[in-house]
PDB file of C-alpha atoms in Angstrom:
ATOM      1  CA  MET A   1     -31.359  -8.013   2.974  1.00 52.00           C
ATOM      2  CA  THR A   2     -33.929  -5.219   3.110  1.00 54.00           C
ATOM      3  CA  GLY A   3     -31.376  -3.114   0.969  1.00 60.00           C
ATOM      4  CA  THR A   4     -31.174  -5.591  -1.744  1.00 66.00           C
ATOM      5  CA  LEU A   5     -34.990  -5.952  -1.875  1.00 67.00           C
ATOM      6  CA  ASP A   6     -35.168  -2.221  -2.654  1.00 73.00           C
ATOM      7  CA  GLU A   7     -32.905  -2.518  -5.361  1.00 77.00           C
ATOM      8  CA  LEU A   8     -35.115  -4.788  -7.109  1.00 83.00           C
ATOM      9  CA  ASP A   9     -37.249  -2.962  -9.867  1.00 88.00           C
ATOM     10  CA  PRO A  10     -41.037  -3.949  -9.364  1.00 90.00           C
ATOM     11  CA  VAL A  11     -41.278  -2.726 -13.290  1.00 92.00           C
ATOM     12  CA  ILE A  12     -38.635  -5.628 -14.177  1.00 92.00           C
ATOM     13  CA  HIS A  13     -39.362  -8.305 -11.450  1.00 86.00           C
ATOM     14  CA  ALA A  14     -42.166  -9.967 -13.261  1.00 89.00           C
ATOM     15  CA  PRO A  15     -40.958 -12.968 -15.271  1.00 91.00           C
ATOM     16  CA  LYS A  16     -41.750 -12.273 -18.568  1.00 93.00           C
ATOM     17  CA  ARG A  17     -40.591  -8.801 -18.483  1.00 95.00           C
ATOM     18  CA  LEU A  18     -37.484  -9.685 -16.956  1.00 95.00           C
ATOM     19  CA  ALA A  19     -36.865 -11.970 -19.791  1.00 95.00           C
ATOM     20  CA  ALA A  20     -37.768  -9.270 -22.492  1.00 97.00           C
ATOM     21  CA  MET A  21     -35.560  -6.824 -20.712  1.00 97.00           C
ATOM     22  CA  ALA A  22     -32.639  -9.642 -20.826  1.00 97.00           C
ATOM     23  CA  MET A  23     -33.085 -10.182 -24.338  1.00 97.00           C
ATOM     24  CA  LEU A  24     -33.247  -6.367 -25.560  1.00 97.00           C
ATOM     25  CA  TYR A  25     -29.951  -6.217 -23.213  1.00 97.00           C
ATOM     26  CA  ALA A  26     -28.029  -8.536 -25.020  1.00 96.00           C
ATOM     27  CA  SER A  27     -29.032  -7.284 -28.386  1.00 96.00           C
ATOM     28  CA  VAL A  28     -28.985  -3.950 -30.220  1.00 96.00           C
ATOM     29  CA  THR A  29     -32.426  -4.247 -31.666  1.00 96.00           C
ATOM     30  CA  THR A  30     -34.894  -7.026 -31.163  1.00 96.00           C
ATOM     31  CA  ASP A  31     -38.184  -7.493 -33.230  1.00 95.00           C
ATOM     32  CA  PHE A  32     -41.736  -8.395 -31.751  1.00 96.00           C
ATOM     33  CA  SER A  33     -41.667 -11.931 -33.395  1.00 95.00           C
ATOM     34  CA  PHE A  34     -38.636 -13.141 -31.888  1.00 95.00           C
ATOM     35  CA  LEU A  35     -39.688 -11.784 -28.295  1.00 96.00           C
ATOM     36  CA  ARG A  36     -42.853 -13.624 -28.950  1.00 95.00           C
ATOM     37  CA  GLU A  37     -41.638 -16.824 -30.011  1.00 93.00           C
ATOM     38  CA  HIS A  38     -38.637 -17.032 -27.558  1.00 92.00           C
ATOM     39  CA  LEU A  39     -41.015 -15.992 -24.632  1.00 93.00           C
ATOM     40  CA  GLY A  40     -43.785 -18.204 -25.689  1.00 91.00           C
ATOM     41  CA  ILE A  41     -46.516 -16.062 -25.056  1.00 93.00           C
ATOM     42  CA  SER A  42     -49.675 -14.625 -26.774  1.00 94.00           C
ATOM     43  CA  GLU A  43     -49.339 -11.641 -29.247  1.00 94.00           C
ATOM     44  CA  SER A  44     -51.704  -9.667 -26.825  1.00 95.00           C
ATOM     45  CA  ASP A  45     -49.870 -10.714 -23.681  1.00 95.00           C
ATOM     46  CA  LEU A  46     -46.091  -9.716 -25.018  1.00 96.00           C
ATOM     47  CA  SER A  47     -48.032  -6.010 -25.959  1.00 96.00           C
ATOM     48  CA  LYS A  48     -49.370  -5.842 -22.854  1.00 96.00           C
ATOM     49  CA  GLN A  49     -45.589  -6.541 -21.353  1.00 96.00           C
ATOM     50  CA  MET A  50     -44.013  -4.080 -23.744  1.00 97.00           C
ATOM     51  CA  SER A  51     -46.352  -1.240 -23.334  1.00 97.00           C
ATOM     52  CA  ALA A  52     -45.522  -1.441 -19.689  1.00 96.00           C
ATOM     53  CA  LEU A  53     -41.647  -1.124 -20.148  1.00 97.00           C
ATOM     54  CA  GLU A  54     -42.448   1.463 -22.786  1.00 97.00           C
ATOM     55  CA  LYS A  55     -44.380   3.270 -20.323  1.00 96.00           C
ATOM     56  CA  ALA A  56     -41.454   3.109 -17.684  1.00 96.00           C
ATOM     57  CA  GLY A  57     -39.247   4.451 -20.405  1.00 97.00           C
ATOM     58  CA  TYR A  58     -37.282   1.442 -20.513  1.00 97.00           C
ATOM     59  CA  VAL A  59     -37.721   0.449 -24.156  1.00 97.00           C
ATOM     60  CA  LYS A  60     -38.131   2.476 -27.551  1.00 97.00           C
ATOM     61  CA  VAL A  61     -40.792   1.149 -30.081  1.00 96.00           C
ATOM     62  CA  PHE A  62     -39.878   1.539 -33.926  1.00 96.00           C
ATOM     63  CA  LYS A  63     -42.554   0.525 -36.383  1.00 93.00           C
ATOM     64  CA  THR A  64     -41.739  -0.117 -40.300  1.00 89.00           C
ATOM     65  CA  GLY A  65     -44.374  -0.940 -42.946  1.00 84.00           C
ATOM     66  CA  ARG A  66     -47.945  -1.577 -43.149  1.00 81.00           C
ATOM     67  CA  GLY A  67     -50.226  -4.550 -43.261  1.00 78.00           C
ATOM     68  CA  ARG A  68     -48.685  -7.917 -43.440  1.00 76.00           C
ATOM     69  CA  GLY A  69     -45.007  -6.893 -44.207  1.00 78.00           C
ATOM     70  CA  SER A  70     -45.166  -4.286 -40.978  1.00 87.00           C
ATOM     71  CA  ARG A  71     -42.552  -5.120 -38.377  1.00 91.00           C
ATOM     72  CA  THR A  72     -42.159  -3.939 -34.724  1.00 95.00           C
ATOM     73  CA  THR A  73     -38.580  -3.790 -33.250  1.00 96.00           C
ATOM     74  CA  TYR A  74     -37.416  -2.664 -29.669  1.00 97.00           C
ATOM     75  CA  ARG A  75     -34.611  -0.971 -28.552  1.00 97.00           C
ATOM     76  CA  LEU A  76     -33.511  -0.787 -24.902  1.00 97.00           C
ATOM     77  CA  THR A  77     -33.130   3.136 -23.846  1.00 97.00           C
ATOM     78  CA  ARG A  78     -30.170   3.896 -21.453  1.00 96.00           C
ATOM     79  CA  GLN A  79     -32.449   4.047 -18.601  1.00 97.00           C
ATOM     80  CA  GLY A  80     -33.789   0.770 -19.311  1.00 97.00           C
ATOM     81  CA  ALA A  81     -30.085  -0.695 -19.578  1.00 96.00           C
ATOM     82  CA  ALA A  82     -29.242   0.873 -16.228  1.00 96.00           C
ATOM     83  CA  ALA A  83     -32.286  -0.659 -14.773  1.00 96.00           C
ATOM     84  CA  TYR A  84     -31.705  -4.122 -15.957  1.00 96.00           C
ATOM     85  CA  ARG A  85     -28.100  -3.782 -15.012  1.00 95.00           C
ATOM     86  CA  GLY A  86     -29.055  -2.853 -11.442  1.00 94.00           C
ATOM     87  CA  HIS A  87     -31.899  -5.541 -10.961  1.00 93.00           C
ATOM     88  CA  ARG A  88     -29.765  -8.145 -12.305  1.00 92.00           C
ATOM     89  CA  ARG A  89     -26.837  -6.862  -9.577  1.00 91.00           C
ATOM     90  CA  ALA A  90     -29.500  -7.527  -6.954  1.00 90.00           C
ATOM     91  CA  LEU A  91     -30.698 -10.835  -7.842  1.00 90.00           C
ATOM     92  CA  THR A  92     -27.101 -11.917  -7.997  1.00 89.00           C
ATOM     93  CA  ARG A  93     -26.682 -10.610  -4.434  1.00 88.00           C
ATOM     94  CA  LEU A  94     -29.722 -12.275  -3.142  1.00 85.00           C
ATOM     95  CA  LEU A  95     -28.771 -15.271  -4.748  1.00 82.00           C
ATOM     96  CA  GLY A  96     -25.501 -14.990  -2.637  1.00 79.00           C
ATOM     97  CA  GLN A  97     -27.440 -14.564   0.170  1.00 66.00           C
ATOM     98  CA  GLU A  98     -29.744 -17.385   0.013  1.00 57.00           C
TER      99      GLU A  98
ATOM    100  CA  MET B   1     -36.423 -23.109 -30.560  1.00 68.00           C
ATOM    101  CA  TRP B   2     -34.674 -21.920 -27.480  1.00 59.00           C
ATOM    102  CA  LYS B   3     -37.544 -21.325 -25.019  1.00 68.00           C
ATOM    103  CA  VAL B   4     -36.535 -18.795 -22.165  1.00 68.00           C
ATOM    104  CA  LEU B   5     -39.307 -19.301 -19.782  1.00 66.00           C
ATOM    105  CA  ARG B   6     -40.266 -22.943 -19.900  1.00 54.00           C
ATOM    106  CA  MET B   7     -40.631 -23.197 -16.380  1.00 48.00           C
ATOM    107  CA  LEU B   8     -42.780 -20.153 -15.855  1.00 50.00           C
ATOM    108  CA  SER B   9     -45.599 -22.033 -13.897  1.00 49.00           C
ATOM    109  CA  THR B  10     -42.768 -23.363 -11.191  1.00 51.00           C
ATOM    110  CA  MET B  11     -40.739 -19.896 -11.036  1.00 56.00           C
ATOM    111  CA  GLU B  12     -40.714 -19.032  -7.582  1.00 62.00           C
ATOM    112  CA  SER B  13     -37.279 -18.628  -6.462  1.00 80.00           C
ATOM    113  CA  THR B  14     -34.812 -15.863  -7.027  1.00 82.00           C
ATOM    114  CA  GLY B  15     -32.514 -18.751  -8.501  1.00 85.00           C
ATOM    115  CA  ASP B  16     -35.217 -19.552 -11.049  1.00 86.00           C
ATOM    116  CA  LEU B  17     -35.657 -15.934 -12.227  1.00 88.00           C
ATOM    117  CA  PHE B  18     -31.759 -15.608 -12.445  1.00 90.00           C
ATOM    118  CA  HIS B  19     -31.634 -18.578 -14.642  1.00 90.00           C
ATOM    119  CA  ALA B  20     -34.292 -17.238 -16.775  1.00 91.00           C
ATOM    120  CA  ALA B  21     -32.808 -13.757 -17.206  1.00 93.00           C
ATOM    121  CA  GLN B  22     -29.464 -15.744 -18.269  1.00 93.00           C
ATOM    122  CA  ARG B  23     -31.356 -17.954 -21.005  1.00 94.00           C
ATOM    123  CA  ALA B  24     -33.147 -14.845 -22.212  1.00 95.00           C
ATOM    124  CA  GLU B  25     -29.504 -13.028 -22.655  1.00 95.00           C
ATOM    125  CA  ALA B  26     -28.207 -15.879 -24.624  1.00 96.00           C
ATOM    126  CA  ALA B  27     -31.457 -16.212 -26.688  1.00 95.00           C
ATOM    127  CA  PRO B  28     -30.269 -13.417 -29.434  1.00 95.00           C
ATOM    128  CA  PHE B  29     -26.924 -15.784 -29.763  1.00 95.00           C
ATOM    129  CA  ILE B  30     -28.428 -19.635 -29.877  1.00 92.00           C
ATOM    130  CA  ASN B  31     -31.120 -19.156 -32.848  1.00 81.00           C
ATOM    131  CA  TYR B  32     -29.270 -17.869 -35.630  1.00 81.00           C
ATOM    132  CA  PRO B  33     -29.816 -18.417 -39.656  1.00 78.00           C
ATOM    133  CA  ARG B  34     -26.637 -20.862 -40.711  1.00 80.00           C
ATOM    134  CA  GLY B  35     -25.060 -19.610 -43.843  1.00 79.00           C
ATOM    135  CA  GLY B  36     -24.530 -21.887 -46.963  1.00 86.00           C
ATOM    136  CA  TRP B  37     -21.625 -23.422 -48.108  1.00 91.00           C
ATOM    137  CA  TRP B  38     -21.051 -19.842 -50.264  1.00 92.00           C
ATOM    138  CA  HIS B  39     -20.794 -17.899 -47.342  1.00 91.00           C
ATOM    139  CA  PRO B  40     -17.037 -18.123 -46.306  1.00 95.00           C
ATOM    140  CA  PRO B  41     -15.797 -17.685 -49.906  1.00 96.00           C
ATOM    141  CA  LEU B  42     -18.137 -14.905 -50.287  1.00 95.00           C
ATOM    142  CA  TYR B  43     -16.878 -13.228 -47.278  1.00 94.00           C
ATOM    143  CA  GLY B  44     -13.381 -13.855 -48.629  1.00 96.00           C
ATOM    144  CA  LEU B  45     -14.208 -12.260 -52.048  1.00 96.00           C
ATOM    145  CA  TRP B  46     -15.316  -9.515 -50.223  1.00 96.00           C
ATOM    146  CA  TRP B  47     -12.118  -8.865 -48.177  1.00 95.00           C
ATOM    147  CA  GLY B  48     -10.012  -9.102 -51.343  1.00 96.00           C
ATOM    148  CA  ALA B  49     -12.295  -6.347 -53.081  1.00 95.00           C
ATOM    149  CA  VAL B  50     -12.115  -4.153 -49.835  1.00 95.00           C
ATOM    150  CA  LEU B  51      -8.193  -4.613 -49.721  1.00 94.00           C
ATOM    151  CA  TYR B  52      -7.881  -4.239 -53.520  1.00 92.00           C
ATOM    152  CA  THR B  53      -9.827  -0.865 -53.114  1.00 91.00           C
ATOM    153  CA  ALA B  54      -7.964  -0.022 -49.765  1.00 89.00           C
ATOM    154  CA  SER B  55      -4.205  -0.638 -51.516  1.00 86.00           C
ATOM    155  CA  TRP B  56      -4.795   1.106 -54.587  1.00 80.00           C
ATOM    156  CA  PRO B  57      -1.248   2.513 -55.124  1.00 74.00           C
ATOM    157  CA  GLY B  58      -2.505   5.567 -57.740  1.00 70.00           C
ATOM    158  CA  TYR B  59      -1.462   6.565 -61.130  1.00 63.00           C
ATOM    159  CA  ALA B  60       1.366   8.966 -62.020  1.00 59.00           C
ATOM    160  CA  SER B  61      -0.654  11.202 -64.565  1.00 64.00           C
ATOM    161  CA  ASP B  62      -3.194  13.720 -62.929  1.00 67.00           C
ATOM    162  CA  THR B  63      -5.862  12.754 -65.236  1.00 69.00           C
ATOM    163  CA  ARG B  64      -5.823   9.151 -64.728  1.00 72.00           C
ATOM    164  CA  ARG B  65      -5.220   9.572 -61.067  1.00 74.00           C
ATOM    165  CA  TRP B  66      -8.228  11.275 -60.334  1.00 79.00           C
ATOM    166  CA  THR B  67     -10.471   8.711 -62.756  1.00 82.00           C
ATOM    167  CA  GLY B  68      -8.909   6.033 -60.600  1.00 81.00           C
ATOM    168  CA  LEU B  69      -9.480   7.767 -57.545  1.00 84.00           C
ATOM    169  CA  THR B  70     -13.197   8.092 -58.086  1.00 87.00           C
ATOM    170  CA  VAL B  71     -13.734   4.602 -59.363  1.00 87.00           C
ATOM    171  CA  HIS B  72     -11.789   3.336 -56.267  1.00 88.00           C
ATOM    172  CA  LEU B  73     -13.913   5.707 -54.059  1.00 90.00           C
ATOM    173  CA  ALA B  74     -17.102   4.485 -55.839  1.00 93.00           C
ATOM    174  CA  LEU B  75     -16.003   0.926 -55.342  1.00 93.00           C
ATOM    175  CA  GLY B  76     -15.225   1.053 -51.716  1.00 93.00           C
ATOM    176  CA  ILE B  77     -18.721   2.917 -51.112  1.00 96.00           C
ATOM    177  CA  LEU B  78     -20.347   0.098 -53.142  1.00 97.00           C
ATOM    178  CA  LEU B  79     -18.814  -2.821 -51.110  1.00 96.00           C
ATOM    179  CA  LEU B  80     -19.844  -0.949 -47.881  1.00 96.00           C
ATOM    180  CA  VAL B  81     -23.442  -0.409 -48.916  1.00 97.00           C
ATOM    181  CA  LEU B  82     -23.414  -4.663 -50.121  1.00 96.00           C
ATOM    182  CA  MET B  83     -22.164  -5.278 -46.888  1.00 95.00           C
ATOM    183  CA  GLY B  84     -24.856  -2.909 -44.932  1.00 96.00           C
ATOM    184  CA  ILE B  85     -27.619  -4.555 -47.065  1.00 96.00           C
ATOM    185  CA  HIS B  86     -26.290  -7.956 -46.219  1.00 92.00           C
ATOM    186  CA  VAL B  87     -26.224  -7.260 -42.482  1.00 91.00           C
ATOM    187  CA  ALA B  88     -29.778  -5.867 -42.379  1.00 92.00           C
ATOM    188  CA  GLN B  89     -31.229  -8.951 -44.405  1.00 90.00           C
ATOM    189  CA  LEU B  90     -29.553 -11.084 -41.719  1.00 89.00           C
ATOM    190  CA  VAL B  91     -30.933  -9.035 -39.023  1.00 91.00           C
ATOM    191  CA  ARG B  92     -34.413  -9.175 -40.329  1.00 91.00           C
ATOM    192  CA  ARG B  93     -34.379 -12.800 -40.860  1.00 89.00           C
ATOM    193  CA  ARG B  94     -32.874 -13.149 -37.719  1.00 90.00           C
ATOM    194  CA  GLY B  95     -35.484 -10.941 -35.725  1.00 94.00           C
ATOM    195  CA  THR B  96     -32.457  -9.825 -33.645  1.00 95.00           C
ATOM    196  CA  TYR B  97     -29.234  -8.195 -33.769  1.00 95.00           C
ATOM    197  CA  PRO B  98     -26.952  -9.543 -30.929  1.00 95.00           C
ATOM    198  CA  SER B  99     -24.747  -7.263 -28.802  1.00 94.00           C
ATOM    199  CA  MET B 100     -21.524  -8.479 -27.330  1.00 92.00           C
ATOM    200  CA  ARG B 101     -22.089  -6.603 -23.969  1.00 89.00           C
ATOM    201  CA  ALA B 102     -24.333  -9.236 -22.628  1.00 89.00           C
ATOM    202  CA  ALA B 103     -22.809 -12.176 -24.664  1.00 94.00           C
ATOM    203  CA  PRO B 104     -22.361 -15.859 -23.158  1.00 95.00           C
ATOM    204  CA  LYS B 105     -18.605 -16.318 -22.431  1.00 95.00           C
ATOM    205  CA  GLU B 106     -18.390 -18.836 -24.850  1.00 96.00           C
ATOM    206  CA  ILE B 107     -19.184 -16.842 -27.667  1.00 96.00           C
ATOM    207  CA  LYS B 108     -17.052 -13.824 -26.202  1.00 96.00           C
ATOM    208  CA  ALA B 109     -14.408 -16.181 -26.443  1.00 97.00           C
ATOM    209  CA  THR B 110     -15.030 -17.265 -29.993  1.00 97.00           C
ATOM    210  CA  TRP B 111     -15.619 -13.587 -31.202  1.00 96.00           C
ATOM    211  CA  LEU B 112     -12.286 -12.592 -29.431  1.00 97.00           C
ATOM    212  CA  GLN B 113     -10.375 -15.264 -31.468  1.00 97.00           C
ATOM    213  CA  PHE B 114     -12.096 -14.329 -34.589  1.00 97.00           C
ATOM    214  CA  GLN B 115     -10.980 -10.636 -34.100  1.00 97.00           C
ATOM    215  CA  VAL B 116      -7.541 -11.631 -33.778  1.00 98.00           C
ATOM    216  CA  ALA B 117      -7.728 -14.146 -36.914  1.00 97.00           C
ATOM    217  CA  CYS B 118      -8.690 -10.914 -38.699  1.00 96.00           C
ATOM    218  CA  LEU B 119      -5.963  -8.938 -37.522  1.00 97.00           C
ATOM    219  CA  VAL B 120      -3.554 -11.881 -38.580  1.00 97.00           C
ATOM    220  CA  VAL B 121      -5.238 -11.706 -41.948  1.00 96.00           C
ATOM    221  CA  LEU B 122      -4.787  -8.258 -42.464  1.00 96.00           C
ATOM    222  CA  ALA B 123      -1.004  -8.375 -41.018  1.00 97.00           C
ATOM    223  CA  ALA B 124      -0.462 -11.400 -43.868  1.00 96.00           C
ATOM    224  CA  PHE B 125      -1.763  -9.266 -46.447  1.00 96.00           C
ATOM    225  CA  TRP B 126       0.870  -6.312 -45.647  1.00 94.00           C
ATOM    226  CA  GLY B 127       3.625  -8.838 -45.343  1.00 96.00           C
ATOM    227  CA  ILE B 128       2.808 -10.764 -48.415  1.00 96.00           C
ATOM    228  CA  TRP B 129       2.111  -7.314 -50.284  1.00 94.00           C
ATOM    229  CA  ALA B 130       5.504  -5.950 -49.335  1.00 93.00           C
ATOM    230  CA  LEU B 131       7.439  -9.346 -50.125  1.00 96.00           C
ATOM    231  CA  ALA B 132       5.808 -10.563 -53.336  1.00 95.00           C
ATOM    232  CA  GLY B 133       3.655  -7.674 -54.505  1.00 93.00           C
ATOM    233  CA  ARG B 134       0.006  -6.379 -54.058  1.00 92.00           C
ATOM    234  CA  TRP B 135      -1.969  -8.904 -55.718  1.00 94.00           C
ATOM    235  CA  TRP B 136      -0.300 -11.603 -54.285  1.00 96.00           C
ATOM    236  CA  GLY B 137      -1.268 -10.039 -50.919  1.00 96.00           C
ATOM    237  CA  ILE B 138      -4.874  -9.563 -52.155  1.00 96.00           C
ATOM    238  CA  GLY B 139      -5.277 -13.252 -53.146  1.00 97.00           C
ATOM    239  CA  ALA B 140      -3.644 -14.765 -50.166  1.00 97.00           C
ATOM    240  CA  ALA B 141      -5.747 -12.202 -47.939  1.00 96.00           C
ATOM    241  CA  ALA B 142      -8.888 -13.376 -49.525  1.00 97.00           C
ATOM    242  CA  VAL B 143      -8.008 -17.146 -49.308  1.00 98.00           C
ATOM    243  CA  LEU B 144      -7.428 -16.897 -45.206  1.00 97.00           C
ATOM    244  CA  ALA B 145     -10.483 -14.789 -44.979  1.00 97.00           C
ATOM    245  CA  THR B 146     -12.448 -17.227 -46.583  1.00 97.00           C
ATOM    246  CA  ALA B 147     -10.838 -19.779 -44.087  1.00 98.00           C
ATOM    247  CA  VAL B 148     -11.188 -17.623 -41.210  1.00 98.00           C
ATOM    248  CA  VAL B 149     -15.003 -17.451 -41.823  1.00 96.00           C
ATOM    249  CA  ALA B 150     -15.208 -20.923 -42.117  1.00 96.00           C
ATOM    250  CA  TRP B 151     -13.478 -21.818 -39.144  1.00 97.00           C
ATOM    251  CA  TYR B 152     -15.429 -19.009 -37.296  1.00 96.00           C
ATOM    252  CA  GLU B 153     -18.841 -20.518 -38.268  1.00 95.00           C
ATOM    253  CA  HIS B 154     -17.797 -23.745 -37.066  1.00 95.00           C
ATOM    254  CA  ALA B 155     -16.547 -22.513 -33.870  1.00 96.00           C
ATOM    255  CA  TYR B 156     -19.552 -20.346 -33.175  1.00 96.00           C
ATOM    256  CA  GLY B 157     -21.886 -23.531 -33.670  1.00 95.00           C
ATOM    257  CA  VAL B 158     -19.241 -25.340 -30.815  1.00 96.00           C
ATOM    258  CA  ALA B 159     -19.928 -22.380 -28.570  1.00 97.00           C
ATOM    259  CA  VAL B 160     -23.783 -22.020 -28.949  1.00 96.00           C
ATOM    260  CA  GLN B 161     -23.700 -25.939 -28.288  1.00 96.00           C
ATOM    261  CA  LYS B 162     -21.685 -25.363 -24.954  1.00 97.00           C
ATOM    262  CA  VAL B 163     -24.008 -22.313 -23.868  1.00 96.00           C
ATOM    263  CA  ARG B 164     -27.007 -24.482 -24.338  1.00 94.00           C
ATOM    264  CA  ASP B 165     -25.488 -27.384 -22.251  1.00 95.00           C
ATOM    265  CA  ARG B 166     -24.349 -24.630 -19.660  1.00 95.00           C
ATOM    266  CA  LEU B 167     -27.843 -23.336 -19.348  1.00 92.00           C
ATOM    267  CA  SER B 168     -29.980 -25.982 -20.179  1.00 87.00           C
TER     268      SER B 168
END
């Protein structure tokens, strides 16, 4: 049980970040609006969560355009994809033990 | 709208987290812009044009051969660029570009059937080309591709509903 708990990634374990990582894992690229609408959280909250993921090296940010037409998109890094897979595996194992 | 974290306030168990992750993985596939009635025939025309370009038999004389090759090559590039623009617009409207690596099993099954159907269209093209001629092959492939895309759009909608029901 302890081994499985150790495999949980503290950066991803927070529900909002876990859901954001899951959406990015299931996509090649996803934009800020899509994440915000599906997570149902504020822009500032999402910016904070995504900054944490970027700082951990799990996501790459791409910004295009300026002003109203500007667009921010995210892409999972290889490190992020591996971290998400590992975290998901650990969750599955924990579910099996419950 | 497919809300991923609708139970955030009560999300305490590992099961809740896992369920939220599954809903989030499904999100890029669930909300998608539906194409109009013109969508399948447009794809059919595109397929027909691609097969026309790819199956160009060439000309006997050197001068015409090079002119023909240049024209067909330019047409091929133009078709690819048009498809690229179309996909980029779809991604922009949708806000995401789904990846099959974490697709729900219902969507994966439909996608696999679509790929097999595309191979059948190609096989039909080659067969009809060999039996009845190039133009018949191109025409049949365009009609078949239209039917395949129309079927896929319907089947995708059914698969999405199944995912919604399973993860609701």
